[in-house]
Amino acid sequence: MMSRPSSSASLPAFGHGPHDSSYALLSRRNSEFGSRYIQVDDSGVYLSSLVVTVLVSAIATIGILLFTLVVTLSVMLGSCQGQPIAVSADTHMRAVRSCDSFILNEEVNNVQGWVVSEQCKSHVADYMRGGQYYIDFAGAINAASDYLRTVPAQGDGLDVVVMDIDETALSNMPYYAEHNYGAELFNETVWDEWVYQQKGLPLHATLDLFNQLKDANIGVIFLTGRPENQRNVTSANLIAAGYEGWTELSLRLPGENGMTAIDYKSQRRLQYEKKGYRVWSSLGDQWSDLMGPAAGARTFKLPNPMYYIF
Amino acid sequence: MMSRPSSSASLPAFGHGPHDSSYALLSRRNSEFGSRYIQVDDSGVYLSSLVVTVLVSAIATIGILLFTLVVTLSVMLGSCQGQPIAVSADTHMRAVRSCDSFILNEEVNNVQGWVVSEQCKSHVADYMRGGQYYIDFAGAINAASDYLRTVPAQGDGLDVVVMDIDETALSNMPYYAEHNYGAELFNETVWDEWVYQQKGLPLHATLDLFNQLKDANIGVIFLTGRPENQRNVTSANLIAAGYEGWTELSLRLPGENGMTAIDYKSQRRLQYEKKGYRVWSSLGDQWSDLMGPAAGARTFKLPNPMYYIF
């Protein structure tokens, strides 16, 4: 039996009790609290209440911090994995793939007379708003631009390109954003109100091509399905969008209302050829802008997954 | 000053020293180890070495576990975020978007005479192998199928659909898998070797349509750019793939070698119409299968981002 009347607290060390070197640490000998003697084992550790408090607090703090970290990381991991690999990922992927397929097949005219389906309406909206539409559009205009650079224009004002207006020279995105990007049936009255507002936006790739053609002495004939009584608003909208100095602006006469777009546009192109114009190319977002006679040596299909016109 | 000669170890409690109720816990009074007396503060805690060992071990274990968990979660989070949102994600997305744009614009014939670029070759390979090709292909065949159901066939064997063979009725995917999915220049000798192996695979959507047409008394005329001297191997490959009972198999004669695909195929179709056939539709993976006279009321463009034929 050993007695150490002057010993005091020491930090806990693995197993074998206090050593002399640690005696001074946190010693409270002669403190204001009284002191007493207790019987201890040879290998025990005595901790003052302050040390216990500090230790327990430290452990608790570290524990809380680690716990918080674990929870935070788990939540981050969950949200990170949750987005692309959600429970419905497979269904979602199938919908995306079949809506991608819809876009490809409507663009090559395999499917005709369609209205954007419920299934694909958000996909079409994403395509239009997310930038892919403009990338595809620019790709088409670049191809047209490359071809039209090879045209041997004679400088007599008779070399022309025939261009559609809506979704070709002017974008009606604000209108279609309000009408489900095509996923609702066309309402002519509401559409006409939009046309009279003259708020169609320039499609900059087309505007650049338009100016390139002017510089190359190639004229542009705008050929639109819009009716003749919208000539002034259409002209004003084109000018506001930056188009200046087109060769002709062709609108549908009352007598041409019953015709399909293909017939109306083909006949107009034939009339222009009769006048002496050389139509090198046709550009449009609809196949009805590009089919039939006198469409030129090359035609260029601009993307439009929102609506289809016969 | 108080003396407690018989006191022993107790678990640490916040602050205020041992209580009688905890004395018995882990008591080692009269143990084989000797005991001694130490001077203690009124509010201290005495821990035996076993308790200290257990406590420290427990804290260490929990600490290690939590640390491991934090590291694991961090690594998982890192790899989760690393894949889609990598440093080069923006560059990658731009490449994907412009390769998607290439596919759309080559499919609508805006770009012509192309060879798959270095930039897009892995994208085209993914498109072909990843299933989107077959989804798009089936979408095109479904559209054709829907249209051809409306044809009023007369049952005299003269109602026909004109179909291309390669990438329309037969898939040459094994060949193109070995030749970079089109991202290398066409080698006619190597291609001919492949043709003689008769390993073209059935495109099942087309085979289903072929059988649907047979049931509806609509014949199929296969019209291919393959040369006449490949008649037997081509015929054998079609039969091996499941096609049985076509109306005509039309191959290119030596005299037609200099012609463009459009001219050769148009002239053949006109010859068939002269014979009395009614061509309702043309199907092919190339625009040269679908352009020119006598292609029918509707044509269907099957996807093929691997090669382009004039």
PDB file of N, CA and C in Angstrom, chain A residues 35-91:
ATOM      1  N   SER A  35      -9.987  19.673  -0.305  1.00  0.00           N
ATOM      2  CA  SER A  35      -9.495  18.432  -0.890  1.00  0.00           C
ATOM      3  C   SER A  35      -9.701  17.310   0.115  1.00  0.00           C
ATOM      4  N   ARG A  36      -9.689  16.100  -0.401  1.00  0.00           N
ATOM      5  CA  ARG A  36      -9.910  14.960   0.482  1.00  0.00           C
ATOM      6  C   ARG A  36      -9.034  13.811   0.014  1.00  0.00           C
ATOM      7  N   TYR A  37      -9.048  12.762   0.694  1.00  0.00           N
ATOM      8  CA  TYR A  37      -8.255  11.599   0.314  1.00  0.00           C
ATOM      9  C   TYR A  37      -9.186  10.473  -0.073  1.00  0.00           C
ATOM     10  N   ILE A  38      -8.893   9.837  -1.236  1.00  0.00           N
ATOM     11  CA  ILE A  38      -9.662   8.643  -1.584  1.00  0.00           C
ATOM     12  C   ILE A  38      -8.703   7.490  -1.796  1.00  0.00           C
ATOM     13  N   GLN A  39      -9.243   6.278  -1.625  1.00  0.00           N
ATOM     14  CA  GLN A  39      -8.427   5.095  -1.835  1.00  0.00           C
ATOM     15  C   GLN A  39      -8.446   4.751  -3.323  1.00  0.00           C
ATOM     16  N   VAL A  40      -7.316   4.558  -3.946  1.00  0.00           N
ATOM     17  CA  VAL A  40      -7.263   4.285  -5.376  1.00  0.00           C
ATOM     18  C   VAL A  40      -6.448   3.044  -5.660  1.00  0.00           C
ATOM     19  N   ASP A  41      -6.716   2.441  -6.836  1.00  0.00           N
ATOM     20  CA  ASP A  41      -5.881   1.332  -7.290  1.00  0.00           C
ATOM     21  C   ASP A  41      -4.553   1.892  -7.770  1.00  0.00           C
ATOM     22  N   ASP A  42      -3.628   1.000  -7.906  1.00  0.00           N
ATOM     23  CA  ASP A  42      -2.298   1.427  -8.326  1.00  0.00           C
ATOM     24  C   ASP A  42      -2.316   2.012  -9.743  1.00  0.00           C
ATOM     25  N   SER A  43      -3.260   1.506 -10.569  1.00  0.00           N
ATOM     26  CA  SER A  43      -3.229   1.869 -11.983  1.00  0.00           C
ATOM     27  C   SER A  43      -4.331   2.859 -12.368  1.00  0.00           C
ATOM     28  N   GLY A  44      -5.030   3.452 -11.460  1.00  0.00           N
ATOM     29  CA  GLY A  44      -6.152   4.337 -11.776  1.00  0.00           C
ATOM     30  C   GLY A  44      -5.722   5.732 -12.133  1.00  0.00           C
ATOM     31  N   VAL A  45      -6.734   6.554 -12.533  1.00  0.00           N
ATOM     32  CA  VAL A  45      -6.498   7.942 -12.930  1.00  0.00           C
ATOM     33  C   VAL A  45      -7.502   8.794 -12.197  1.00  0.00           C
ATOM     34  N   TYR A  46      -7.065   9.860 -11.630  1.00  0.00           N
ATOM     35  CA  TYR A  46      -8.005  10.779 -11.014  1.00  0.00           C
ATOM     36  C   TYR A  46      -8.175  11.985 -11.906  1.00  0.00           C
ATOM     37  N   LEU A  47      -9.430  12.358 -12.219  1.00  0.00           N
ATOM     38  CA  LEU A  47      -9.698  13.530 -13.057  1.00  0.00           C
ATOM     39  C   LEU A  47     -10.496  14.529 -12.246  1.00  0.00           C
ATOM     40  N   SER A  48     -10.056  15.756 -12.244  1.00  0.00           N
ATOM     41  CA  SER A  48     -10.850  16.792 -11.599  1.00  0.00           C
ATOM     42  C   SER A  48     -12.080  17.081 -12.457  1.00  0.00           C
ATOM     43  N   SER A  49     -13.079  17.723 -11.874  1.00  0.00           N
ATOM     44  CA  SER A  49     -14.324  17.969 -12.600  1.00  0.00           C
ATOM     45  C   SER A  49     -14.094  18.856 -13.822  1.00  0.00           C
ATOM     46  N   LEU A  50     -13.168  19.795 -13.754  1.00  0.00           N
ATOM     47  CA  LEU A  50     -12.907  20.680 -14.889  1.00  0.00           C
ATOM     48  C   LEU A  50     -12.385  19.866 -16.081  1.00  0.00           C
ATOM     49  N   VAL A  51     -11.441  18.969 -15.765  1.00  0.00           N
ATOM     50  CA  VAL A  51     -10.880  18.136 -16.818  1.00  0.00           C
ATOM     51  C   VAL A  51     -11.978  17.289 -17.458  1.00  0.00           C
ATOM     52  N   VAL A  52     -12.805  16.701 -16.625  1.00  0.00           N
ATOM     53  CA  VAL A  52     -13.910  15.876 -17.132  1.00  0.00           C
ATOM     54  C   VAL A  52     -14.811  16.726 -18.021  1.00  0.00           C
ATOM     55  N   THR A  53     -15.130  17.923 -17.520  1.00  0.00           N
ATOM     56  CA  THR A  53     -15.995  18.814 -18.295  1.00  0.00           C
ATOM     57  C   THR A  53     -15.358  19.145 -19.644  1.00  0.00           C
ATOM     58  N   VAL A  54     -14.067  19.506 -19.603  1.00  0.00           N
ATOM     59  CA  VAL A  54     -13.365  19.861 -20.836  1.00  0.00           C
ATOM     60  C   VAL A  54     -13.338  18.676 -21.792  1.00  0.00           C
ATOM     61  N   LEU A  55     -13.002  17.507 -21.253  1.00  0.00           N
ATOM     62  CA  LEU A  55     -12.911  16.305 -22.091  1.00  0.00           C
ATOM     63  C   LEU A  55     -14.251  15.951 -22.713  1.00  0.00           C
ATOM     64  N   VAL A  56     -15.270  15.894 -21.849  1.00  0.00           N
ATOM     65  CA  VAL A  56     -16.595  15.506 -22.342  1.00  0.00           C
ATOM     66  C   VAL A  56     -17.101  16.522 -23.356  1.00  0.00           C
ATOM     67  N   SER A  57     -16.866  17.814 -23.056  1.00  0.00           N
ATOM     68  CA  SER A  57     -17.299  18.854 -23.994  1.00  0.00           C
ATOM     69  C   SER A  57     -16.587  18.696 -25.329  1.00  0.00           C
ATOM     70  N   ALA A  58     -15.271  18.451 -25.244  1.00  0.00           N
ATOM     71  CA  ALA A  58     -14.490  18.293 -26.472  1.00  0.00           C
ATOM     72  C   ALA A  58     -14.998  17.114 -27.286  1.00  0.00           C
ATOM     73  N   ILE A  59     -15.194  15.987 -26.583  1.00  0.00           N
ATOM     74  CA  ILE A  59     -15.700  14.789 -27.279  1.00  0.00           C
ATOM     75  C   ILE A  59     -17.058  15.083 -27.902  1.00  0.00           C
ATOM     76  N   ALA A  60     -17.928  15.738 -27.107  1.00  0.00           N
ATOM     77  CA  ALA A  60     -19.268  16.051 -27.605  1.00  0.00           C
ATOM     78  C   ALA A  60     -19.190  16.959 -28.830  1.00  0.00           C
ATOM     79  N   THR A  61     -18.317  17.978 -28.747  1.00  0.00           N
ATOM     80  CA  THR A  61     -18.179  18.922 -29.860  1.00  0.00           C
ATOM     81  C   THR A  61     -17.695  18.210 -31.122  1.00  0.00           C
ATOM     82  N   ILE A  62     -16.634  17.400 -30.968  1.00  0.00           N
ATOM     83  CA  ILE A  62     -16.098  16.667 -32.118  1.00  0.00           C
ATOM     84  C   ILE A  62     -17.161  15.738 -32.691  1.00  0.00           C
ATOM     85  N   GLY A  63     -17.867  15.078 -31.772  1.00  0.00           N
ATOM     86  CA  GLY A  63     -18.941  14.171 -32.200  1.00  0.00           C
ATOM     87  C   GLY A  63     -19.994  14.894 -33.005  1.00  0.00           C
ATOM     88  N   ILE A  64     -20.420  16.055 -32.475  1.00  0.00           N
ATOM     89  CA  ILE A  64     -21.464  16.831 -33.177  1.00  0.00           C
ATOM     90  C   ILE A  64     -20.960  17.287 -34.537  1.00  0.00           C
ATOM     91  N   LEU A  65     -19.698  17.765 -34.571  1.00  0.00           N
ATOM     92  CA  LEU A  65     -19.125  18.219 -35.845  1.00  0.00           C
ATOM     93  C   LEU A  65     -19.075  17.088 -36.867  1.00  0.00           C
ATOM     94  N   LEU A  66     -18.574  15.925 -36.425  1.00  0.00           N
ATOM     95  CA  LEU A  66     -18.476  14.783 -37.330  1.00  0.00           C
ATOM     96  C   LEU A  66     -19.855  14.344 -37.800  1.00  0.00           C
ATOM     97  N   PHE A  67     -20.800  14.331 -36.851  1.00  0.00           N
ATOM     98  CA  PHE A  67     -22.162  13.933 -37.191  1.00  0.00           C
ATOM     99  C   PHE A  67     -22.740  14.878 -38.251  1.00  0.00           C
ATOM    100  N   THR A  68     -22.530  16.181 -38.009  1.00  0.00           N
ATOM    101  CA  THR A  68     -23.018  17.183 -38.959  1.00  0.00           C
ATOM    102  C   THR A  68     -22.394  16.960 -40.338  1.00  0.00           C
ATOM    103  N   LEU A  69     -21.083  16.687 -40.330  1.00  0.00           N
ATOM    104  CA  LEU A  69     -20.365  16.456 -41.576  1.00  0.00           C
ATOM    105  C   LEU A  69     -20.927  15.251 -42.326  1.00  0.00           C
ATOM    106  N   VAL A  70     -21.160  14.175 -41.550  1.00  0.00           N
ATOM    107  CA  VAL A  70     -21.708  12.954 -42.152  1.00  0.00           C
ATOM    108  C   VAL A  70     -23.077  13.242 -42.767  1.00  0.00           C
ATOM    109  N   VAL A  71     -23.916  13.950 -41.997  1.00  0.00           N
ATOM    110  CA  VAL A  71     -25.261  14.251 -42.495  1.00  0.00           C
ATOM    111  C   VAL A  71     -25.176  15.124 -43.744  1.00  0.00           C
ATOM    112  N   THR A  72     -24.316  16.156 -43.685  1.00  0.00           N
ATOM    113  CA  THR A  72     -24.173  17.060 -44.832  1.00  0.00           C
ATOM    114  C   THR A  72     -23.714  16.309 -46.081  1.00  0.00           C
ATOM    115  N   LEU A  73     -22.661  15.495 -45.892  1.00  0.00           N
ATOM    116  CA  LEU A  73     -22.141  14.739 -47.033  1.00  0.00           C
ATOM    117  C   LEU A  73     -23.185  13.777 -47.576  1.00  0.00           C
ATOM    118  N   SER A  74     -23.931  13.165 -46.661  1.00  0.00           N
ATOM    119  CA  SER A  74     -24.970  12.221 -47.108  1.00  0.00           C
ATOM    120  C   SER A  74     -26.024  12.935 -47.932  1.00  0.00           C
ATOM    121  N   VAL A  75     -26.428  14.115 -47.440  1.00  0.00           N
ATOM    122  CA  VAL A  75     -27.457  14.878 -48.154  1.00  0.00           C
ATOM    123  C   VAL A  75     -26.929  15.293 -49.538  1.00  0.00           C
ATOM    124  N   MET A  76     -25.653  15.776 -49.564  1.00  0.00           N
ATOM    125  CA  MET A  76     -25.059  16.184 -50.846  1.00  0.00           C
ATOM    126  C   MET A  76     -24.985  15.008 -51.806  1.00  0.00           C
ATOM    127  N   LEU A  77     -24.563  13.863 -51.254  1.00  0.00           N
ATOM    128  CA  LEU A  77     -24.441  12.661 -52.080  1.00  0.00           C
ATOM    129  C   LEU A  77     -25.798  12.260 -52.627  1.00  0.00           C
ATOM    130  N   GLY A  78     -26.798  12.338 -51.733  1.00  0.00           N
ATOM    131  CA  GLY A  78     -28.161  11.962 -52.130  1.00  0.00           C
ATOM    132  C   GLY A  78     -28.664  12.840 -53.250  1.00  0.00           C
ATOM    133  N   SER A  79     -28.481  14.162 -53.108  1.00  0.00           N
ATOM    134  CA  SER A  79     -29.013  15.059 -54.137  1.00  0.00           C
ATOM    135  C   SER A  79     -28.202  14.938 -55.418  1.00  0.00           C
ATOM    136  N   CYS A  80     -26.898  14.661 -55.249  1.00  0.00           N
ATOM    137  CA  CYS A  80     -26.034  14.510 -56.434  1.00  0.00           C
ATOM    138  C   CYS A  80     -26.461  13.308 -57.256  1.00  0.00           C
ATOM    139  N   GLN A  81     -26.685  12.185 -56.546  1.00  0.00           N
ATOM    140  CA  GLN A  81     -27.088  10.978 -57.270  1.00  0.00           C
ATOM    141  C   GLN A  81     -28.547  11.034 -57.675  1.00  0.00           C
ATOM    142  N   GLY A  82     -29.330  11.782 -56.882  1.00  0.00           N
ATOM    143  CA  GLY A  82     -30.780  11.783 -57.098  1.00  0.00           C
ATOM    144  C   GLY A  82     -31.183  12.366 -58.428  1.00  0.00           C
ATOM    145  N   GLN A  83     -30.416  13.365 -58.911  1.00  0.00           N
ATOM    146  CA  GLN A  83     -30.879  14.047 -60.120  1.00  0.00           C
ATOM    147  C   GLN A  83     -30.780  13.188 -61.383  1.00  0.00           C
ATOM    148  N   PRO A  84     -29.553  12.753 -61.756  1.00  0.00           N
ATOM    149  CA  PRO A  84     -29.526  12.018 -63.018  1.00  0.00           C
ATOM    150  C   PRO A  84     -29.941  10.554 -62.901  1.00  0.00           C
ATOM    151  N   ILE A  85     -29.799   9.975 -61.714  1.00  0.00           N
ATOM    152  CA  ILE A  85     -30.042   8.544 -61.604  1.00  0.00           C
ATOM    153  C   ILE A  85     -31.237   8.307 -60.679  1.00  0.00           C
ATOM    154  N   ALA A  86     -32.307   9.029 -60.931  1.00  0.00           N
ATOM    155  CA  ALA A  86     -33.482   8.908 -60.068  1.00  0.00           C
ATOM    156  C   ALA A  86     -34.184   7.579 -60.328  1.00  0.00           C
ATOM    157  N   VAL A  87     -35.189   7.325 -59.536  1.00  0.00           N
ATOM    158  CA  VAL A  87     -35.934   6.071 -59.658  1.00  0.00           C
ATOM    159  C   VAL A  87     -36.540   5.939 -61.055  1.00  0.00           C
ATOM    160  N   SER A  88     -37.009   7.082 -61.580  1.00  0.00           N
ATOM    161  CA  SER A  88     -37.687   7.030 -62.871  1.00  0.00           C
ATOM    162  C   SER A  88     -36.725   7.296 -64.034  1.00  0.00           C
ATOM    163  N   ALA A  89     -35.415   7.146 -63.772  1.00  0.00           N
ATOM    164  CA  ALA A  89     -34.420   7.472 -64.804  1.00  0.00           C
ATOM    165  C   ALA A  89     -34.664   6.687 -66.086  1.00  0.00           C
ATOM    166  N   ASP A  90     -34.989   5.429 -65.943  1.00  0.00           N
ATOM    167  CA  ASP A  90     -35.181   4.589 -67.118  1.00  0.00           C
ATOM    168  C   ASP A  90     -36.361   5.079 -67.967  1.00  0.00           C
ATOM    169  N   THR A  91     -37.470   5.344 -67.275  1.00  0.00           N
ATOM    170  CA  THR A  91     -38.653   5.863 -67.966  1.00  0.00           C
ATOM    171  C   THR A  91     -38.332   7.197 -68.622  1.00  0.00           C
TER     172      THR A  91
END
